[in-house]
CSV table of C-alpha atoms in Angstrom, one decimal:
chain,number,residue,atom,x,y,z
A,1,MET,CA,27.1,-6.5,-18.8
A,2,ALA,CA,24.8,-6.4,-20.5
A,3,THR,CA,22.1,-2.8,-19.4
A,4,LYS,CA,21.0,-3.2,-16.1
A,5,HIS,CA,17.0,-2.1,-14.9
A,6,ILE,CA,16.6,-1.4,-11.2
A,7,LEU,CA,12.7,-0.7,-10.2
A,8,VAL,CA,13.1,1.4,-7.2
A,9,VAL,CA,10.0,1.1,-5.1
A,10,PRO,CA,10.5,3.9,-1.6
A,11,GLY,CA,6.6,2.6,-0.5
A,12,ASP,CA,5.9,4.3,3.1
A,13,GLY,CA,7.8,6.4,6.0
A,14,ILE,CA,11.4,5.8,6.0
A,15,GLY,CA,11.3,3.9,2.5
A,16,GLN,CA,10.9,6.8,1.3
A,17,GLU,CA,14.1,8.6,2.4
A,18,VAL,CA,16.5,4.9,2.9
A,19,THR,CA,15.5,3.9,-0.2
A,20,ALA,CA,17.3,7.4,-2.1
A,21,VAL,CA,20.2,6.9,-0.6
A,22,GLY,CA,20.3,2.5,-1.3
A,23,LYS,CA,19.8,4.1,-4.9
A,24,LYS,CA,23.1,6.6,-5.1
A,25,VAL,CA,25.3,3.8,-4.1
A,26,LEU,CA,23.6,1.7,-6.8
A,27,GLU,CA,24.9,5.0,-8.8
A,28,LYS,CA,28.2,4.7,-7.5
A,29,ILE,CA,28.6,1.5,-8.3
A,30,ALA,CA,28.3,1.7,-11.7
A,31,ALA,CA,30.1,4.6,-12.1
A,32,LYS,CA,33.4,3.1,-10.2
A,33,PHE,CA,32.6,-0.3,-12.4
A,34,GLY,CA,31.8,0.8,-15.8
A,35,HIS,CA,27.9,-0.7,-15.4
A,36,THR,CA,24.8,1.0,-17.0
A,37,PHE,CA,21.9,0.6,-14.7
A,38,THR,CA,18.6,2.7,-15.5
A,39,TYR,CA,16.0,3.0,-12.5
A,40,ASP,CA,11.9,4.0,-12.7
A,41,GLU,CA,9.9,4.1,-9.4
A,42,ALA,CA,6.9,2.9,-8.5
A,43,LEU,CA,4.3,3.1,-5.8
A,44,ILE,CA,3.5,0.5,-3.4
A,45,GLY,CA,1.5,0.6,0.2
A,46,HIS,CA,-0.4,3.1,1.4
A,47,VAL,CA,1.2,5.8,-0.9
A,48,ALA,CA,-0.2,3.7,-3.6
A,49,ILE,CA,-4.0,3.7,-1.8
A,50,GLU,CA,-4.0,7.6,-1.9
A,51,ALA,CA,-2.9,7.5,-5.1
A,52,THR,CA,-4.6,5.3,-6.7
A,53,GLY,CA,-7.4,3.1,-3.9
A,54,ASN,CA,-5.1,-0.3,-4.6
A,55,PRO,CA,-1.5,-0.9,-2.4
A,56,LEU,CA,-0.4,-2.8,-5.4
A,57,PRO,CA,-1.4,-1.1,-8.4
A,58,ASP,CA,-1.5,-3.2,-11.7
A,59,GLU,CA,1.2,-1.0,-13.2
A,60,THR,CA,3.7,-1.6,-10.5
A,61,LEU,CA,3.8,-5.1,-10.8
A,62,GLU,CA,4.3,-4.8,-14.2
A,63,LYS,CA,7.4,-2.6,-13.8
A,64,MET,CA,8.2,-5.4,-11.2
A,65,ARG,CA,7.7,-8.1,-13.2
A,66,ARG,CA,9.6,-6.1,-16.3
A,67,SER,CA,12.8,-4.8,-14.0
A,68,ASP,CA,16.5,-7.0,-13.5
A,69,ALA,CA,15.9,-6.0,-9.7
A,70,VAL,CA,13.5,-4.3,-6.7
A,71,LEU,CA,15.3,-1.9,-4.7
A,72,PHE,CA,11.9,-1.6,-1.9
A,73,GLY,CA,11.7,0.9,0.8
A,74,ALA,CA,8.5,-0.2,3.5
A,75,VAL,CA,4.8,-0.3,3.7
A,76,GLY,CA,3.1,0.7,6.1
A,77,HIS,CA,0.8,3.7,7.7
A,78,PRO,CA,-0.7,3.8,11.9
A,79,LYS,CA,-4.3,4.9,11.0
A,80,TYR,CA,-4.3,1.4,9.1
A,81,ASP,CA,-2.9,0.0,12.4
A,82,ASN,CA,-5.3,0.5,15.4
A,83,ASP,CA,-8.7,0.3,12.2
A,84,PRO,CA,-9.2,-4.1,12.0
A,85,THR,CA,-12.5,-2.6,10.1
A,86,ALA,CA,-10.3,-1.4,6.9
A,87,LYS,CA,-10.9,-3.3,3.8
A,88,VAL,CA,-8.4,-2.4,1.9
A,89,ARG,CA,-4.5,-2.2,3.7
A,90,PRO,CA,-0.9,-1.3,2.8
A,91,GLU,CA,0.4,-4.6,3.4
A,92,GLN,CA,-2.1,-6.2,1.3
A,93,GLY,CA,0.3,-4.8,-1.6
A,94,LEU,CA,3.9,-6.6,0.5
A,95,LEU,CA,1.8,-9.8,0.7
A,96,LYS,CA,0.0,-9.7,-3.1
A,97,MET,CA,3.6,-8.8,-4.6
A,98,ARG,CA,5.1,-12.0,-3.1
A,99,LYS,CA,2.6,-13.6,-4.4
A,100,GLU,CA,2.5,-12.5,-8.1
A,101,LEU,CA,5.8,-12.2,-8.2
A,102,GLY,CA,6.5,-15.6,-7.0
A,103,LEU,CA,8.8,-14.7,-3.8
A,104,TYR,CA,9.0,-17.5,-2.2
A,105,ALA,CA,12.4,-17.9,-0.1
A,106,ASN,CA,13.5,-14.3,2.0
A,107,LEU,CA,17.2,-13.9,2.8
A,108,ARG,CA,17.9,-12.5,5.9
A,109,PRO,CA,21.7,-12.2,6.7
A,110,ILE,CA,22.0,-11.8,10.2
A,111,LYS,CA,26.1,-10.5,10.5
A,112,LEU,CA,27.6,-8.8,13.0
A,113,PHE,CA,29.7,-5.8,12.7
A,114,ASP,CA,32.9,-5.7,15.5
A,115,GLU,CA,32.1,-1.8,15.9
A,116,LEU,CA,29.1,-2.6,16.9
A,117,LEU,CA,29.0,-4.6,19.9
A,118,GLY,CA,28.1,-2.3,22.3
A,119,ALA,CA,24.7,-1.6,19.9
A,120,SER,CA,23.3,-4.7,21.1
A,121,SER,CA,21.6,-5.2,24.6
A,122,ILE,CA,23.4,-8.6,24.1
A,123,LYS,CA,26.6,-9.0,25.9
A,124,PRO,CA,29.6,-8.4,23.9
A,125,GLU,CA,31.1,-11.8,24.5
A,126,ILE,CA,27.6,-13.5,23.5
A,127,LEU,CA,27.6,-11.6,20.1
A,128,LYS,CA,31.2,-11.7,18.7
A,129,GLY,CA,31.2,-13.8,15.5
A,130,ALA,CA,27.8,-14.6,15.2
A,131,ASP,CA,27.1,-14.6,11.3
A,132,ILE,CA,24.0,-16.3,10.3
A,133,LEU,CA,21.5,-16.9,7.9
A,134,PHE,CA,17.9,-16.6,7.9
A,135,PHE,CA,15.9,-18.2,5.2
A,136,ARG,CA,12.5,-17.8,5.6
A,137,GLU,CA,9.7,-19.1,3.3
A,138,LEU,CA,7.4,-16.5,2.1
A,139,THR,CA,4.4,-16.9,0.5
A,140,GLY,CA,2.3,-19.9,2.4
A,141,ASP,CA,1.5,-20.0,6.2
A,142,ILE,CA,-1.5,-18.5,8.5
A,143,TYR,CA,-0.4,-15.1,5.8
A,144,PHE,CA,-1.9,-16.9,3.1
A,145,GLY,CA,-4.4,-19.2,4.3
A,146,GLU,CA,-7.8,-18.8,4.3
A,147,LYS,CA,-9.0,-15.9,7.0
A,148,GLY,CA,-12.5,-14.8,8.3
A,149,ARG,CA,-14.8,-14.1,11.0
A,150,LYS,CA,-17.9,-16.3,12.2
A,151,ASN,CA,-20.1,-16.5,14.9
A,152,ASP,CA,-21.6,-13.0,14.2
A,153,GLY,CA,-17.7,-11.8,13.9
A,154,ASP,CA,-17.1,-12.9,17.1
A,155,THR,CA,-14.9,-15.5,16.5
A,156,ALA,CA,-12.0,-14.8,14.3
A,157,TYR,CA,-9.4,-17.9,12.5
A,158,ASP,CA,-6.1,-17.8,10.2
A,159,ILE,CA,-5.5,-20.8,8.9
A,160,ALA,CA,-2.2,-21.9,8.1
A,161,GLU,CA,-1.9,-24.3,5.2
A,162,TYR,CA,1.5,-25.9,3.3
A,163,SER,CA,2.1,-28.0,0.7
A,164,ARG,CA,5.7,-30.7,0.5
A,165,TYR,CA,6.7,-28.8,-2.5
A,166,GLU,CA,6.5,-25.4,-0.4
A,167,VAL,CA,8.9,-26.6,1.8
A,168,GLU,CA,11.2,-28.6,-0.8
A,169,ARG,CA,11.6,-25.5,-2.8
A,170,ILE,CA,12.9,-23.2,0.6
A,171,ALA,CA,14.9,-26.1,1.8
A,172,ARG,CA,17.2,-26.9,-1.0
A,173,LYS,CA,17.9,-23.3,-1.5
A,174,ALA,CA,18.8,-23.4,2.3
A,175,PHE,CA,21.0,-26.5,2.1
A,176,GLU,CA,22.9,-25.3,-0.6
A,177,ALA,CA,24.1,-21.9,0.9
A,178,ALA,CA,24.9,-24.2,4.0
A,179,ARG,CA,27.1,-25.8,1.7
A,180,THR,CA,29.1,-22.6,0.9
A,181,ARG,CA,29.4,-21.5,4.4
A,182,ARG,CA,29.8,-24.0,8.3
A,183,LYS,CA,27.5,-27.1,6.7
A,184,LYS,CA,25.2,-26.2,9.1
A,185,LEU,CA,21.6,-26.3,9.5
A,186,CYS,CA,19.0,-25.5,11.1
A,187,SER,CA,15.2,-26.3,10.5
A,188,VAL,CA,13.1,-24.7,13.0
A,189,ASP,CA,9.0,-25.6,13.7
A,190,LYS,CA,6.6,-26.5,16.1
A,191,ALA,CA,6.4,-30.4,15.1
A,192,ASN,CA,5.1,-31.6,18.8
A,193,VAL,CA,2.0,-29.6,18.1
A,194,ILE,CA,1.3,-27.9,14.4
A,195,GLU,CA,0.4,-30.7,11.7
A,196,THR,CA,1.9,-27.9,9.0
A,197,SER,CA,5.4,-28.3,11.5
A,198,ARG,CA,4.9,-32.5,11.4
A,199,LEU,CA,5.7,-31.7,6.9
A,200,TRP,CA,7.6,-29.3,7.4
A,201,ARG,CA,9.8,-31.6,9.9
A,202,GLU,CA,9.2,-34.8,7.7
A,203,VAL,CA,10.1,-33.1,4.7
A,204,ILE,CA,13.4,-32.1,5.7
A,205,GLN,CA,14.8,-35.6,7.3
A,206,LYS,CA,13.5,-36.4,3.7
A,207,ILE,CA,16.1,-34.0,2.1
A,208,ALA,CA,18.7,-34.6,3.9
A,209,PRO,CA,20.8,-37.6,3.0
A,210,GLU,CA,20.8,-35.3,-0.3
A,211,TYR,CA,23.6,-33.3,1.6
A,212,PRO,CA,25.7,-35.9,4.0
A,213,ASP,CA,28.2,-33.0,4.2
A,214,VAL,CA,25.4,-30.5,6.1
A,215,GLU,CA,25.1,-31.2,9.5
A,216,VAL,CA,21.1,-30.9,10.0
A,217,GLU,CA,19.8,-30.4,14.0
A,218,HIS,CA,16.0,-29.8,14.4
A,219,GLN,CA,14.7,-27.0,17.0
A,220,PHE,CA,11.5,-25.7,18.5
A,221,VAL,CA,10.6,-22.1,17.6
A,222,ASP,CA,10.6,-21.0,21.2
A,223,ALA,CA,13.6,-23.4,22.4
A,224,THR,CA,14.8,-21.1,19.2
A,225,ALA,CA,14.0,-17.6,20.2
A,226,MET,CA,15.4,-18.3,23.5
A,227,LEU,CA,19.2,-19.9,21.6
A,228,LEU,CA,19.0,-17.0,19.7
A,229,ILE,CA,19.9,-14.8,23.0
A,230,LYS,CA,22.0,-17.0,24.7
A,231,ASP,CA,24.1,-18.5,22.4
A,232,PRO,CA,24.2,-17.2,18.5
A,233,ARG,CA,27.2,-18.5,17.3
A,234,ARG,CA,25.6,-22.0,17.3
A,235,PHE,CA,23.7,-21.0,14.5
A,236,ASP,CA,24.5,-21.0,10.6
A,237,VAL,CA,21.7,-21.5,8.0
A,238,VAL,CA,18.3,-21.4,9.2
A,239,VAL,CA,15.6,-22.3,7.8
A,240,THR,CA,11.9,-21.7,8.9
A,241,ALA,CA,8.2,-21.2,7.8
A,242,ASN,CA,6.5,-18.0,7.0
A,243,LEU,CA,5.6,-16.7,11.1
A,244,PHE,CA,8.1,-18.0,12.8
A,245,GLY,CA,10.9,-16.8,10.3
A,246,ASP,CA,8.9,-13.3,10.4
A,247,ILE,CA,9.3,-12.8,13.9
A,248,LEU,CA,13.1,-14.5,14.6
A,249,THR,CA,14.4,-13.2,12.7
A,250,ASP,CA,13.4,-9.5,14.2
A,251,GLU,CA,14.5,-10.8,17.1
A,252,ALA,CA,18.1,-11.5,16.3
A,253,SER,CA,18.1,-7.5,14.4
A,254,GLN,CA,19.1,-7.4,18.5
A,255,ILE,CA,22.3,-9.5,17.8
A,256,ALA,CA,23.3,-6.9,14.4
A,257,GLY,CA,22.5,-4.2,17.4
A,258,SER,CA,19.8,-2.5,15.5
A,259,MET,CA,17.2,-3.1,12.4
A,260,GLY,CA,18.6,-0.6,10.8
A,261,MET,CA,21.3,-2.5,10.2
A,262,LEU,CA,19.4,-5.8,8.2
A,263,ALA,CA,19.4,-6.3,4.9
A,264,SER,CA,17.1,-9.0,3.4
A,265,ALA,CA,16.2,-10.9,-0.1
A,266,SER,CA,13.2,-12.3,-1.6
A,267,VAL,CA,14.5,-14.1,-4.3
A,268,GLY,CA,12.1,-17.3,-5.9
A,269,ASP,CA,10.6,-17.9,-9.6
A,270,GLY,CA,11.7,-14.0,-11.2
A,271,THR,CA,12.8,-10.3,-9.9
A,272,GLY,CA,14.8,-9.9,-6.9
A,273,VAL,CA,13.0,-8.0,-4.3
A,274,TYR,CA,15.8,-6.4,-2.2
A,275,GLU,CA,15.1,-4.3,1.0
A,276,PRO,CA,15.6,-3.6,4.4
A,277,ILE,CA,13.5,-5.8,7.4
A,278,HIS,CA,12.6,-2.1,9.2
A,279,GLY,CA,9.1,-1.1,9.0
A,280,SER,CA,8.0,1.6,7.9
A,281,ALA,CA,8.7,4.1,10.8
A,282,HIS,CA,6.6,6.9,10.9
A,283,ASP,CA,7.3,8.1,14.3
A,284,ILE,CA,10.6,9.1,12.8
A,285,THR,CA,9.5,9.6,9.5
A,286,GLY,CA,10.7,13.4,7.7
A,287,LYS,CA,13.3,13.9,10.6
A,288,GLY,CA,16.2,13.1,8.8
A,289,VAL,CA,17.2,10.3,11.2
A,290,ALA,CA,16.5,7.1,9.8
A,291,ASN,CA,19.4,4.5,9.3
A,292,PRO,CA,20.5,3.3,5.7
A,293,LEU,CA,22.8,0.8,5.5
A,294,ALA,CA,20.1,-1.6,5.9
A,295,SER,CA,19.1,-0.2,2.8
A,296,ILE,CA,22.9,-0.2,1.2
A,297,LEU,CA,23.4,-3.3,2.4
A,298,SER,CA,20.1,-4.6,0.1
A,299,ALA,CA,22.1,-3.3,-2.9
A,300,ALA,CA,24.7,-5.3,-1.9
A,301,LEU,CA,22.8,-8.7,-1.9
A,302,LEU,CA,21.3,-7.2,-5.4
A,303,LEU,CA,24.5,-6.8,-6.9
A,304,ASP,CA,25.2,-10.3,-5.5
A,305,ILE,CA,22.4,-12.0,-6.6
A,306,SER,CA,20.4,-10.7,-8.7
A,307,PHE,CA,23.3,-9.8,-11.2
A,308,GLY,CA,26.1,-11.7,-10.2
A,309,LEU,CA,28.2,-8.7,-9.4
A,310,LYS,CA,30.5,-10.1,-6.3
A,311,ALA,CA,33.4,-7.4,-6.0
A,312,GLU,CA,30.7,-5.1,-6.2
A,313,SER,CA,28.8,-6.2,-3.4
A,314,GLU,CA,32.4,-6.5,-1.1
A,315,ALA,CA,32.8,-3.1,-2.0
A,316,VAL,CA,29.5,-1.9,-0.6
A,317,ILE,CA,29.6,-4.1,2.1
A,318,SER,CA,33.4,-3.1,3.4
A,319,ALA,CA,32.3,0.7,2.8
A,320,VAL,CA,30.0,0.4,5.2
A,321,ASP,CA,32.8,-1.4,7.4
A,322,LYS,CA,35.0,1.8,6.8
A,323,VAL,CA,32.2,3.4,7.7
A,324,LEU,CA,31.3,1.9,11.0
A,325,LYS,CA,35.2,1.9,11.1
A,326,ALA,CA,35.2,5.9,11.4
A,327,GLY,CA,33.2,5.7,14.3
A,328,PHE,CA,30.5,7.7,12.4
A,329,ARG,CA,27.0,6.3,13.8
A,330,THR,CA,23.5,7.1,13.0
A,331,ARG,CA,21.5,7.6,16.8
A,332,ASP,CA,20.4,3.8,16.4
A,333,ILE,CA,23.1,2.3,16.5
A,334,ALA,CA,25.1,4.9,18.8
A,335,ASP,CA,26.1,4.2,22.3
A,336,ALA,CA,26.9,6.8,25.5
A,337,GLN,CA,30.9,6.4,24.0
A,338,THR,CA,29.7,7.6,20.4
A,339,PRO,CA,31.1,11.5,20.3
A,340,ALA,CA,27.8,14.0,19.5
A,341,GLU,CA,29.6,14.8,16.1
A,342,LYS,CA,30.0,11.3,14.2
A,343,VAL,CA,25.9,11.3,15.2
A,344,LEU,CA,24.7,11.5,11.6
A,345,GLY,CA,21.6,11.9,9.3
A,346,THR,CA,19.9,9.4,6.6
A,347,GLU,CA,22.2,11.5,3.8
A,348,ALA,CA,25.4,12.0,5.5
A,349,ILE,CA,25.9,9.2,6.5
A,350,GLY,CA,25.0,7.7,3.5
A,351,GLU,CA,27.7,10.1,2.2
A,352,GLU,CA,30.2,9.1,4.3
A,353,VAL,CA,30.0,5.8,2.1
A,354,LEU,CA,30.0,6.9,-0.6
A,355,LYS,CA,33.7,8.4,-0.2
A,356,PHE,CA,34.5,5.0,0.6
A,357,LEU,CA,33.7,3.6,-2.6
């Protein structure tokens, strides 16, 4: 395989810590399988604002476009959370990145490792065997629509907008993925109330006959939120809009035991971006306790989706599985039965993964 260039964009908070571990895993894979990966770093989010005044500097965006894949951390900082008047915010860099790179499909695998059945607040007998792949549309909806204030600032508005084309392209990716799995697709909307959801359902219904081997169901988002907790095994591939997908996948993190276990891939027209779904978590930043397994599993997605290295990707997932089988945990996935000596910090659990590679 030709040399591949990976841009590491740690971002804010624990993003700095977990991407360092993810990069070490990629380096180990390259050495073990005889590949050559080159690396560079770039700024985004709060750290970019502090350094340049811009949450997504032009230099970062250009580096992203020139890279074969991006290993991403997180963006966000508490100083902006309680300041609604801030004109420049870390999340603006994230949204602009998605738009500029054409990252319209966010893939979030919700896969439960059996060893973590006890880490979730959901009963093990309900969870066991759950394996869901979410497709969240990433460049439309309320996040990108017109927004503002009126009536002297006393009224705020955010406009949700979708085009037929935007729904079609994410739907086809979801249908194709369903064909490789259990051939079940659940489309989530709120078509009984929201006009964009009516378009969404209309498009899914129109495309469905092209995939006669895939069983399609439609669920309202509120019902889906309930069913994810009541019966997560009923779901295979789920496709939904930006806002709904944001909320539902965070809820679904409880199926996997912790947000620290969930990887994601944002793909579309160009360079793919791979990141854990957790945020910057400034409450634990610098303490060395963040769970890097989601970043490691994001690196596995990078190897598979952007580089086509299936065996290498599976080797990473297998190493994570072996670490969990050996009883090692970070504190977010430890339970009352976990021995204290098995609860490891960020770097230490990363080293255990490297050993199994």
